[in-house]
Short mmCIF file of C-alpha atoms in Angstrom, two decimals:
data_model
loop_
_atom_site.label_atom_id
_atom_site.label_comp_id
_atom_site.label_asym_id
_atom_site.label_seq_id
_atom_site.Cartn_x
_atom_site.Cartn_y
_atom_site.Cartn_z
CA MET U 25 -6.56 12.74 -30.51
CA ASP U 26 -9.78 13.31 -28.52
CA GLU U 27 -10.19 12.67 -24.79
CA VAL U 28 -11.46 9.10 -25.22
CA GLU U 29 -8.55 8.18 -27.49
CA TYR U 30 -6.06 9.82 -25.17
CA LYS U 31 -7.44 7.97 -22.15
CA LYS U 32 -7.05 4.70 -24.06
CA ALA U 33 -3.49 5.66 -25.00
CA LYS U 34 -2.66 6.41 -21.33
CA GLU U 35 -4.02 3.02 -20.25
CA ASP U 36 -1.98 1.30 -22.96
CA TRP U 37 1.07 3.30 -21.81
CA VAL U 38 1.09 1.55 -18.40
CA THR U 39 -0.10 -1.85 -19.62
CA GLY U 40 1.74 -4.98 -20.75
CA HIS U 41 5.19 -4.31 -19.29
CA GLU U 42 7.58 -7.12 -18.43
CA GLY U 43 9.97 -5.19 -16.18
CA GLY U 44 13.73 -5.08 -16.31
CA SER U 45 16.84 -6.43 -14.64
CA MET U 46 17.42 -6.40 -10.90
CA TRP U 47 20.87 -4.95 -11.56
CA GLU U 48 19.29 -1.78 -12.99
CA ILE U 49 16.71 -1.60 -10.19
CA TYR U 50 19.42 -1.74 -7.53
CA SER U 51 21.67 0.66 -9.45
CA ILE U 52 18.90 3.26 -9.31
CA SER U 53 18.05 2.48 -5.69
CA PHE U 54 21.70 2.69 -4.62
CA VAL U 55 21.81 6.31 -5.82
CA LEU U 56 19.58 7.17 -2.86
CA LEU U 57 21.90 5.41 -0.45
CA ASN U 58 25.07 6.88 -1.93
CA SER U 59 23.53 10.37 -1.99
CA PHE U 60 22.90 10.01 1.75
CA VAL U 61 26.46 8.77 2.28
CA LEU U 62 27.81 11.76 0.32
CA TRP U 63 25.73 14.15 2.43
CA SER U 64 26.95 12.43 5.61
CA ALA U 65 30.58 12.82 4.59
CA ALA U 66 30.08 16.44 3.51
CA ALA U 67 28.23 17.35 6.70
CA LYS U 68 30.83 15.66 8.92
CA TYR U 69 34.10 16.61 7.23
CA THR U 70 33.37 19.92 5.46
CA LYS U 71 31.64 23.24 6.09
CA ILE U 72 29.41 23.07 3.02
CA PHE U 73 26.32 22.74 5.20
CA ASP U 74 26.16 25.61 7.68
CA TYR U 75 23.66 24.14 10.12
CA ALA U 76 25.12 26.12 13.03
CA SER U 77 23.92 29.41 11.54
CA ASN U 78 20.46 27.95 10.97
CA ASN U 79 20.44 29.20 7.38
CA ILE U 80 17.47 27.12 6.32
CA ILE U 81 17.20 28.26 2.70
CA SER U 82 20.81 27.64 1.64
CA ASN U 83 20.97 24.33 3.53
CA PHE U 84 17.69 23.24 1.98
CA LEU U 85 18.82 24.04 -1.56
CA LEU U 86 22.08 22.17 -1.03
CA GLU U 87 20.23 19.16 0.35
CA TYR U 88 17.90 19.25 -2.64
CA MET U 89 20.90 19.13 -4.96
CA PHE U 90 22.59 16.37 -2.94
CA LEU U 91 19.56 14.13 -2.32
CA ILE U 92 16.77 14.78 -4.84
CA ILE U 93 18.46 15.66 -8.14
CA PRO U 94 20.66 12.51 -8.34
CA SER U 95 17.64 10.29 -7.70
CA LEU U 96 15.61 12.15 -10.31
CA LEU U 97 18.36 11.78 -12.90
CA SER U 98 18.95 8.11 -12.07
CA CYS U 99 15.46 7.06 -13.16
CA THR U 100 15.03 9.49 -16.07
CA LEU U 101 17.74 11.17 -18.15
CA LEU U 102 20.67 9.16 -16.74
CA VAL U 103 18.88 5.86 -16.24
CA ASP U 104 21.33 4.08 -18.56
CA PHE U 105 24.23 5.45 -16.53
CA ALA U 106 22.89 4.83 -13.02
CA PHE U 107 25.84 2.59 -12.16
CA TYR U 108 28.35 5.29 -13.14
CA LEU U 109 26.34 7.85 -11.17
CA ASN U 110 26.87 5.67 -8.11
CA VAL U 111 30.58 5.53 -8.86
CA ILE U 112 30.75 9.33 -9.08
CA LEU U 113 28.93 9.73 -5.76
CA LEU U 114 31.29 7.28 -4.07
CA ILE U 115 34.36 8.96 -5.56
CA LEU U 116 33.18 12.34 -4.26
CA THR U 117 32.63 10.80 -0.83
CA PHE U 118 36.12 9.26 -0.87
CA VAL U 119 37.68 12.58 -1.93
CA ILE U 120 35.94 14.41 0.94
CA ILE U 121 37.04 11.82 3.52
CA ASN U 122 40.59 11.58 2.15
CA THR U 123 41.00 15.37 2.02
CA SER U 124 39.76 15.66 5.59
CA SER U 125 42.14 12.90 6.70
CA MET U 126 45.11 14.61 5.07
CA LYS U 127 44.16 17.91 6.68
CA SER U 128 43.87 16.25 10.10
CA THR U 129 47.30 14.62 9.67
CA SER U 130 48.81 17.98 8.71
CA ASP U 131 47.25 19.66 11.75
CA GLU U 132 48.61 16.96 14.05
CA LYS U 133 52.13 17.41 12.62
CA LYS U 134 51.93 21.16 13.23
CA LYS U 135 50.84 20.58 16.81
CA LYS U 136 53.75 18.17 17.40
CA LYS U 137 56.20 20.66 15.90
CA ASN U 138 54.91 23.47 18.11
CA ARG U 139 55.18 21.26 21.18
CA TRP U 140 58.79 20.30 20.28
CA GLU U 141 59.81 23.97 19.87
CA SER U 142 58.15 25.11 23.13
CA ASP U 143 60.00 25.23 26.45
CA SER U 144 59.53 22.61 29.09
CA ASP U 145 57.00 24.59 31.13
CA GLU U 146 54.79 25.19 28.12
CA GLU U 147 55.16 21.53 27.19
CA GLU U 148 53.98 20.46 30.61
CA ILE U 149 51.02 22.83 30.41
CA ILE U 150 50.07 21.51 26.97
CA GLU U 151 50.41 17.91 28.11
CA LEU U 152 48.35 18.66 31.20
CA SER U 153 45.71 20.30 29.05
CA ILE U 154 45.63 17.32 26.71
CA ASN U 155 45.38 14.89 29.61
CA GLU U 156 42.56 16.94 31.13
CA ASP U 157 40.75 16.93 27.80
CA LYS U 158 41.11 13.18 27.58
CA LEU U 159 39.87 12.84 31.14
CA ASP U 160 36.90 15.07 30.37
CA ASP U 161 36.17 13.02 27.26
CA LYS U 162 36.26 9.85 29.32
CA ASN U 163 33.97 11.36 31.91
CA LEU U 164 31.60 12.55 29.22
CA ALA U 165 31.71 9.14 27.56
CA GLY U 166 31.01 7.53 30.93
CA ALA U 167 28.15 9.93 31.53
CA ASP U 168 26.77 9.24 28.07
CA SER U 169 27.12 5.52 28.67
CA LYS U 170 25.29 5.77 31.97
CA SER U 171 22.60 7.98 30.49
CA THR U 172 22.10 5.64 27.56
CA GLU U 173 21.70 2.74 29.93
CA LYS U 174 18.74 4.57 31.42
CA ILE U 175 17.25 5.54 28.06
CA ASN U 176 13.65 4.49 27.80
CA ILE U 177 12.38 3.22 24.48
CA ASP U 178 10.05 6.21 24.32
CA ASP U 179 13.07 8.54 24.39
CA ILE U 180 14.41 7.19 21.09
CA ARG U 181 11.95 8.73 18.65
CA ARG U 182 13.87 7.61 15.58
CA LYS U 183 17.14 6.16 14.37
CA PRO U 184 18.92 8.06 11.59
CA PHE U 185 19.45 5.03 9.34
CA LEU U 186 15.78 4.03 9.61
CA SER U 187 14.63 7.59 8.92
CA ALA U 188 16.98 7.77 5.93
CA PHE U 189 15.75 4.42 4.62
CA ARG U 190 12.06 5.33 4.95
CA SER U 191 12.53 8.80 3.47
CA SER U 192 14.57 7.49 0.54
CA MET U 193 11.88 4.93 -0.22
CA MET U 194 9.21 7.66 -0.11
CA ILE U 195 11.24 10.03 -2.31
CA LEU U 196 11.69 7.36 -4.97
CA THR U 197 8.00 6.44 -4.72
CA CYS U 198 6.92 10.05 -5.21
CA LEU U 199 9.26 10.41 -8.18
CA SER U 200 8.00 7.25 -9.84
CA ILE U 201 4.25 7.83 -9.55
CA LEU U 202 4.47 10.98 -11.69
CA ALA U 203 7.51 10.11 -13.83
CA VAL U 204 5.80 6.95 -15.08
CA ASP U 205 3.34 9.12 -17.02
CA PHE U 206 6.14 10.69 -19.12
CA PRO U 207 8.20 9.09 -21.91
CA ILE U 208 11.33 10.16 -19.99
CA PHE U 209 10.65 7.28 -17.56
CA PRO U 210 11.65 3.96 -19.21
CA ARG U 211 8.80 1.48 -19.54
CA ARG U 212 10.92 -1.30 -18.02
CA LEU U 213 10.79 0.58 -14.68
CA ALA U 214 6.97 0.73 -14.65
CA LYS U 215 4.80 -1.84 -12.91
CA THR U 216 4.84 -5.20 -14.64
CA GLU U 217 1.68 -6.64 -16.10
CA THR U 218 1.96 -10.13 -14.61
CA TYR U 219 5.49 -11.45 -14.09
CA GLY U 220 8.86 -9.76 -13.81
CA THR U 221 10.68 -7.24 -11.64
CA SER U 222 10.64 -3.48 -11.92
CA LEU U 223 11.49 -0.41 -9.86
CA MET U 224 7.83 0.39 -9.19
CA ASP U 225 7.06 -3.21 -8.27
CA LEU U 226 9.73 -3.03 -5.59
CA GLY U 227 8.47 0.39 -4.52
CA VAL U 228 4.96 -0.84 -3.75
CA GLY U 229 6.24 -3.66 -1.58
CA SER U 230 8.77 -1.35 0.08
CA PHE U 231 5.99 0.99 1.15
CA VAL U 232 4.26 -1.88 2.97
CA PHE U 233 7.56 -3.11 4.43
CA SER U 234 8.39 0.35 5.74
CA SER U 235 4.97 0.62 7.39
CA GLY U 236 5.48 -2.77 9.03
CA ILE U 237 8.81 -1.74 10.58
CA VAL U 238 7.37 1.21 12.51
CA ALA U 239 4.21 -0.73 13.41
CA ALA U 240 6.33 -2.57 15.98
CA ARG U 241 6.49 0.54 18.18
CA PRO U 242 3.15 -0.05 20.03
CA PHE U 243 4.20 -3.64 20.78
CA LEU U 244 7.47 -2.43 22.27
CA LYS U 245 5.97 0.39 24.30
CA LYS U 246 3.33 -1.80 25.91
CA PRO U 247 4.03 -5.50 25.32
CA GLU U 248 0.99 -6.42 27.41
CA ASN U 249 -1.32 -4.92 24.75
CA ARG U 250 -0.87 -7.92 22.49
CA PHE U 251 -2.51 -10.15 25.09
CA LYS U 252 -5.59 -7.99 25.65
CA PRO U 253 -9.04 -9.20 24.49
CA LEU U 254 -9.32 -9.36 20.71
CA ARG U 255 -12.60 -7.44 20.53
CA GLY U 256 -11.20 -4.22 21.99
CA GLN U 257 -8.05 -4.41 19.86
CA LEU U 258 -10.11 -5.08 16.74
CA LEU U 259 -12.33 -2.06 17.33
CA ARG U 260 -9.23 0.08 17.83
CA ALA U 261 -7.73 -1.27 14.58
CA VAL U 262 -10.94 -0.52 12.68
CA ARG U 263 -10.89 3.06 13.95
CA GLN U 264 -7.25 3.32 12.89
CA ALA U 265 -7.96 1.90 9.43
CA LEU U 266 -11.17 3.86 8.76
CA PRO U 267 -9.53 7.15 7.62
CA ILE U 268 -7.27 5.30 5.16
CA LEU U 269 -10.23 3.32 3.82
CA ILE U 270 -12.14 6.58 3.42
CA LEU U 271 -9.22 7.92 1.40
CA GLY U 272 -9.50 4.81 -0.76
CA PHE U 273 -13.19 5.52 -1.43
CA ILE U 274 -12.44 9.20 -2.13
CA ARG U 275 -9.79 8.20 -4.66
CA LEU U 276 -12.21 5.74 -6.25
CA MET U 277 -14.92 8.40 -6.62
CA MET U 278 -12.47 10.96 -7.98
CA VAL U 279 -11.06 8.55 -10.55
CA LYS U 280 -14.54 7.57 -11.72
CA GLY U 281 -15.81 11.14 -11.53
CA VAL U 282 -13.16 12.75 -13.76
CA ASP U 283 -12.90 9.71 -16.03
CA TYR U 284 -9.24 9.27 -15.12
CA GLN U 285 -7.28 6.52 -16.86
CA GLU U 286 -7.32 3.16 -15.05
CA HIS U 287 -5.24 0.01 -15.16
CA ALA U 288 -7.70 -2.69 -14.04
CA SER U 289 -5.14 -5.52 -13.92
CA GLU U 290 -3.12 -3.60 -11.31
CA TYR U 291 -5.55 -3.98 -8.38
CA GLY U 292 -8.95 -4.40 -10.00
CA VAL U 293 -11.81 -2.20 -11.13
CA HIS U 294 -12.58 -0.63 -7.73
CA TRP U 295 -9.69 -1.62 -5.49
CA ASN U 296 -6.70 0.67 -4.97
CA PHE U 297 -3.57 0.72 -2.81
CA PHE U 298 -5.31 2.66 -0.02
CA PHE U 299 -7.66 -0.29 0.53
CA THR U 300 -4.67 -2.60 0.88
CA LEU U 301 -3.09 -0.24 3.43
CA GLY U 302 -6.38 0.19 5.27
CA PHE U 303 -7.11 -3.50 5.79
CA LEU U 304 -3.59 -4.34 6.98
CA PRO U 305 -4.04 -3.09 10.61
CA ILE U 306 -7.25 -5.09 10.97
CA PHE U 307 -5.74 -8.37 9.85
CA VAL U 308 -2.52 -7.76 11.78
CA THR U 309 -4.65 -7.35 14.90
CA ILE U 310 -6.28 -10.70 14.21
CA CYS U 311 -2.81 -12.21 13.84
CA ARG U 312 -1.90 -10.92 17.32
CA THR U 313 -3.89 -13.75 18.84
CA LEU U 314 -1.33 -16.19 17.40
CA HIS U 315 1.69 -14.22 18.55
CA LYS U 316 1.63 -16.01 21.90
CA TYR U 317 2.66 -19.17 20.08
CA ILE U 318 4.52 -18.04 16.95
CA ARG U 319 6.67 -15.10 15.86
CA PHE U 320 5.28 -12.57 13.40
CA SER U 321 7.96 -13.41 10.82
CA ILE U 322 7.18 -17.13 10.90
CA LEU U 323 3.47 -16.37 10.76
CA GLY U 324 3.98 -14.03 7.79
CA LEU U 325 6.07 -16.53 5.85
CA SER U 326 3.59 -19.29 6.70
CA ILE U 327 0.79 -17.19 5.20
CA ALA U 328 2.91 -16.57 2.10
CA ILE U 329 3.68 -20.28 1.68
CA LEU U 330 0.05 -21.29 2.21
CA TYR U 331 -1.05 -18.62 -0.26
CA GLN U 332 1.45 -19.96 -2.82
CA ILE U 333 0.09 -23.49 -2.36
CA VAL U 334 -3.43 -22.21 -2.98
CA LEU U 335 -2.20 -20.33 -6.06
CA ASN U 336 -0.60 -23.44 -7.57
CA ARG U 337 -2.67 -26.35 -6.29
CA LEU U 338 -6.18 -24.91 -6.15
CA GLY U 339 -6.05 -22.84 -9.32
CA LEU U 340 -6.17 -19.41 -7.69
CA GLU U 341 -3.41 -18.10 -9.97
CA ASP U 342 -5.41 -18.99 -13.10
CA TYR U 343 -8.47 -17.35 -11.54
CA ILE U 344 -6.57 -14.11 -10.91
CA LEU U 345 -5.08 -14.01 -14.40
CA TYR U 346 -7.89 -15.27 -16.60
CA ALA U 347 -11.28 -15.21 -14.84
CA HIS U 348 -13.88 -12.80 -16.25
CA ARG U 349 -14.96 -9.85 -14.12
CA THR U 350 -18.59 -10.76 -13.46
CA ASP U 351 -19.17 -9.61 -9.88
CA LEU U 352 -17.63 -7.40 -7.18
CA ILE U 353 -15.08 -10.01 -6.08
CA SER U 354 -13.93 -11.03 -9.55
CA SER U 355 -13.81 -7.36 -10.56
CA ASN U 356 -11.25 -6.78 -7.81
CA LYS U 357 -9.57 -10.19 -7.72
CA GLU U 358 -6.03 -8.76 -8.01
CA GLY U 359 -6.40 -6.45 -5.03
CA ILE U 360 -8.20 -8.99 -2.84
CA CYS U 361 -5.82 -11.88 -3.54
CA SER U 362 -2.55 -9.94 -3.56
CA PHE U 363 -3.49 -8.57 -0.13
CA TRP U 364 -2.26 -11.83 1.43
CA GLY U 365 1.20 -11.34 -0.02
CA TYR U 366 1.35 -7.78 1.29
CA LEU U 367 0.13 -8.99 4.69
CA SER U 368 3.06 -11.42 4.73
CA VAL U 369 5.51 -8.63 3.92
CA PHE U 370 4.01 -6.47 6.69
CA LEU U 371 4.23 -9.23 9.32
CA VAL U 372 7.87 -10.05 8.54
CA ALA U 373 8.73 -6.34 8.66
CA LEU U 374 6.88 -6.08 11.97
CA ASP U 375 9.13 -8.76 13.44
CA ILE U 376 12.27 -7.07 12.07
CA GLY U 377 11.04 -3.83 13.62
CA HIS U 378 11.23 -5.48 17.06
CA TYR U 379 15.02 -5.59 16.58
CA ILE U 380 15.49 -2.21 14.90
CA LEU U 381 13.42 0.19 17.02
CA PRO U 382 14.77 -0.49 20.55
CA VAL U 383 18.16 0.76 21.72
CA ASP U 384 19.13 -2.84 22.43
CA PRO U 385 18.16 -5.06 19.46
CA TYR U 386 17.35 -7.91 21.88
CA TYR U 387 15.08 -5.69 24.00
CA ALA U 388 11.88 -7.48 22.92
CA ILE U 389 13.12 -10.94 23.85
CA ARG U 390 14.94 -10.10 27.10
CA GLN U 391 13.34 -11.21 30.33
CA ASN U 392 14.77 -8.25 32.27
CA ARG U 393 14.24 -5.33 29.89
CA GLN U 394 15.09 -2.60 32.40
CA ASN U 395 18.79 -3.49 32.42
CA LYS U 396 19.26 -3.79 28.68
CA LYS U 397 19.30 -0.20 27.48
CA LYS U 398 22.83 0.23 26.12
CA PRO U 399 22.95 0.96 22.36
CA LYS U 400 24.41 -1.90 20.33
CA PRO U 401 24.52 -0.79 16.68
CA GLN U 402 27.13 -3.41 15.72
CA LYS U 403 24.97 -6.16 17.18
CA LEU U 404 22.00 -4.88 15.19
CA ALA U 405 24.10 -4.90 12.02
CA MET U 406 24.96 -8.56 12.66
CA ILE U 407 21.28 -9.41 13.18
CA LEU U 408 20.28 -7.63 9.97
CA PHE U 409 23.08 -9.39 8.10
CA SER U 410 21.73 -12.75 9.31
CA TRP U 411 18.25 -11.78 8.11
CA VAL U 412 19.68 -10.77 4.73
CA ILE U 413 21.37 -14.15 4.23
CA LEU U 414 18.27 -16.13 5.20
CA LEU U 415 15.88 -14.05 3.10
CA TRP U 416 18.01 -14.18 -0.05
CA LEU U 417 18.34 -17.94 0.40
CA GLY U 418 14.55 -18.09 0.54
CA PHE U 419 14.30 -16.04 -2.64
CA MET U 420 16.81 -18.25 -4.47
CA LEU U 421 14.84 -21.32 -3.38
CA CYS U 422 11.70 -19.81 -4.91
CA ILE U 423 13.52 -19.20 -8.18
CA ALA U 424 14.87 -22.77 -8.09
CA LEU U 425 11.27 -23.97 -7.68
CA ARG U 426 10.38 -21.91 -10.77
CA ILE U 427 8.07 -19.48 -9.05
CA PRO U 428 8.41 -16.27 -11.11
CA VAL U 429 8.18 -12.94 -9.33
CA SER U 430 4.74 -11.36 -9.66
CA ARG U 431 3.62 -8.11 -8.05
CA ARG U 432 0.14 -8.55 -9.50
CA ILE U 433 -0.30 -11.81 -7.59
CA ALA U 434 2.11 -10.95 -4.74
CA ASN U 435 3.29 -14.55 -4.69
CA LEU U 436 6.01 -16.15 -2.56
CA SER U 437 8.87 -15.03 -4.82
CA TYR U 438 7.64 -11.45 -4.70
CA VAL U 439 7.35 -11.57 -0.89
CA PHE U 440 10.92 -12.85 -0.49
CA TRP U 441 12.26 -10.40 -3.07
CA VAL U 442 10.69 -7.39 -1.34
CA ILE U 443 11.72 -8.27 2.23
CA ALA U 444 15.22 -9.41 1.20
CA SER U 445 15.86 -6.22 -0.82
CA ASN U 446 14.54 -3.91 1.88
CA THR U 447 16.43 -5.65 4.68
CA THR U 448 19.61 -5.35 2.61
CA PHE U 449 19.07 -1.62 2.21
CA LEU U 450 18.33 -1.28 5.92
CA LEU U 451 21.66 -2.96 6.67
CA LEU U 452 23.55 -0.69 4.28
CA PHE U 453 21.93 2.45 5.69
CA GLN U 454 22.87 1.29 9.17
CA VAL U 455 26.48 0.74 8.11
CA ALA U 456 26.46 4.34 6.86
CA GLU U 457 25.10 5.46 10.24
CA ILE U 458 27.79 3.58 12.16
CA THR U 459 30.43 5.12 9.91
CA PHE U 460 29.27 8.74 10.00
CA LEU U 461 26.66 9.15 12.75
CA GLU U 462 27.97 7.11 15.66
CA GLU U 463 26.42 9.13 18.50
CA TYR U 464 22.92 9.48 17.14
CA TRP U 465 21.28 9.75 20.58
CA LYS U 466 22.96 13.11 21.21
CA ASN U 467 21.30 16.38 20.28
CA GLU U 468 23.16 16.99 17.05
CA ARG U 469 22.22 17.56 13.43
CA ASN U 470 22.55 14.01 12.19
CA LEU U 471 20.04 13.98 9.35
CA PRO U 472 19.26 16.30 6.43
CA MET U 473 16.18 18.43 7.04
CA ILE U 474 14.58 16.94 3.92
CA ILE U 475 15.05 13.40 5.24
CA GLU U 476 13.65 14.36 8.65
CA ALA U 477 10.68 16.15 7.11
CA VAL U 478 9.71 13.37 4.69
CA ASN U 479 10.08 10.73 7.38
CA SER U 480 7.99 12.70 9.90
CA ASN U 481 5.09 13.19 7.49
CA GLY U 482 5.33 10.21 5.17
CA LEU U 483 1.59 9.76 4.69
CA ALA U 484 1.05 13.48 4.03
CA VAL U 485 3.86 13.42 1.47
CA PHE U 486 2.34 10.38 -0.22
CA LEU U 487 -1.12 12.01 -0.37
CA LEU U 488 0.36 15.26 -1.70
CA ALA U 489 2.30 13.36 -4.37
CA ASN U 490 -0.88 11.58 -5.49
CA LEU U 491 -2.79 14.87 -5.58
CA LEU U 492 -0.10 16.67 -7.60
CA THR U 493 0.19 13.69 -9.95
CA GLY U 494 -3.53 13.90 -10.65
CA LEU U 495 -3.37 17.66 -11.21
CA VAL U 496 -0.44 17.35 -13.64
CA ASN U 497 -2.19 14.61 -15.62
CA LEU U 498 -5.42 16.61 -15.82
CA SER U 499 -3.55 19.77 -16.85
CA ILE U 500 -1.26 18.48 -19.61
CA ARG U 501 -1.00 15.50 -21.93
CA THR U 502 2.07 13.91 -20.42
CA LEU U 503 2.57 11.42 -23.27
CA PHE U 504 3.58 14.24 -25.62
CA VAL U 505 5.95 16.12 -23.31
CA ASN U 506 9.61 16.13 -24.38
CA ASP U 507 12.32 14.92 -22.00
CA SER U 508 13.70 18.35 -21.11
CA LEU U 509 10.32 19.77 -20.12
CA ALA U 510 9.41 16.54 -18.32
CA GLY U 511 12.61 16.76 -16.27
CA CYS U 512 11.80 20.35 -15.28
CA ILE U 513 8.24 19.39 -14.31
CA LEU U 514 9.50 16.51 -12.17
CA ALA U 515 12.12 18.72 -10.51
CA GLY U 516 9.47 21.34 -9.71
CA TYR U 517 7.04 18.68 -8.51
CA MET U 518 9.60 17.23 -6.09
CA PHE U 519 10.62 20.74 -4.99
CA ILE U 520 7.02 21.51 -4.01
CA ILE U 521 6.68 18.23 -2.12
CA VAL U 522 9.85 18.61 -0.05
CA VAL U 523 9.25 22.34 0.61
CA ILE U 524 5.82 21.57 2.06
CA ALA U 525 7.23 18.64 4.02
CA VAL U 526 9.99 20.82 5.51
CA TRP U 527 7.47 23.58 6.27
CA PHE U 528 5.31 21.07 8.14
CA ASN U 529 8.33 19.84 10.06
CA ILE U 530 9.58 23.33 11.00
CA ASN U 531 6.15 24.19 12.39
CA ASN U 532 5.91 20.78 14.07
CA TRP U 533 2.73 19.91 12.19
CA LYS U 534 1.97 16.20 12.04
CA PHE U 535 -0.53 14.67 9.66
CA LYS U 536 -1.83 11.60 11.41
CA LEU U 537 -4.71 9.27 10.63
#
């Protein structure tokens, strides 16, 4: 097979897929969540992770085994057993918690026995010591409560559950963009051609959703910025978007220059995902002018509904699917048109971010923000649960109206599916945080170093993954690699990515655009 034939084979390899079941997609995605839960239980109840000694290498290798390997296996060699992999992870978590509970009960019984056998003076001293400890705990709790009431939004750099969610999404994205080129990665998980649901379809939307969540931070820091003149904000947004757009042009030139395989029906002949990411800040800035009168979530869903009407009533869907590529616009019709669906996802996520990022989830809508600084994780969980119910009802309505999910078009069903799925995972990650990481504002190790590193340099990780994916594809013919070798390549590829991410984080290097 010569180079031309192989390029055609690679394009056929990622073309014409119809996706798979949502059950399988969520089974694979839940491995990330349950791996984080297992790490949380192990870090809290055992001494497997020796963070106190600052032994970076051993802790890193253990985290790699806990967090990366299960995810890799769930979408490759063990893809047909992803559900059972989740069961195993949960059983291990239960065993750790139960063993710790039994040990704690045994220790308490020993303490009671020692107190019963001691003389009265010793008993009084022990009781006094216990009472003093309780008093100190109360004082510390009171001090923490008072200090948290004074916490400024700038002091909360991240929340563990949000960092874990964003990092897990990025890890699965990095795995998928290279794994899809190997036979070890089932075709039903690759991006669908037109209609259907797949793991990679959800991953693309999740990347936009994740970006929208953290985009709420500038609005919360300086709420008055949203009411400043549009011209100045627009110029600032263009400057912010320019580096990402440049990356889009660089990728375009590299793909054309090395004659890399392309899938035109994904975004178009020239368009790529970097262009979608680059134009989002500009259009979100334009949408700020309407935020005085309407919430970002309502505006985003309104855009999605209007876009769906145009798709159905004005023939835009037929144009996207069947029109010939005769000019620049028609050559990139998928990327240009689907942008409106991704904009809707971003705006809804931006509104959800107004609840997630502050200490108090109602911070953004309080009149007197200075007095509303006390952390309320349970209240946030209730808010996210309400969002989950509403969004899944919206998705079911779309299915009832016979609007099939389409990533290529980014229609209304796809928008609801992406935001409902991601909000559900946010809720579940937050439940894990409440269970294992209750006092996240204290200076404690409450996240794996891999999670912290990937979250801190998400864009750098994404760029590195794209670069390594290109190098692997130019170096070997991935279509003819057996499963064992492919698994080793993917494990090494992810090892390189997370090592560099951790190295960046240790040295406090930030890759910002």
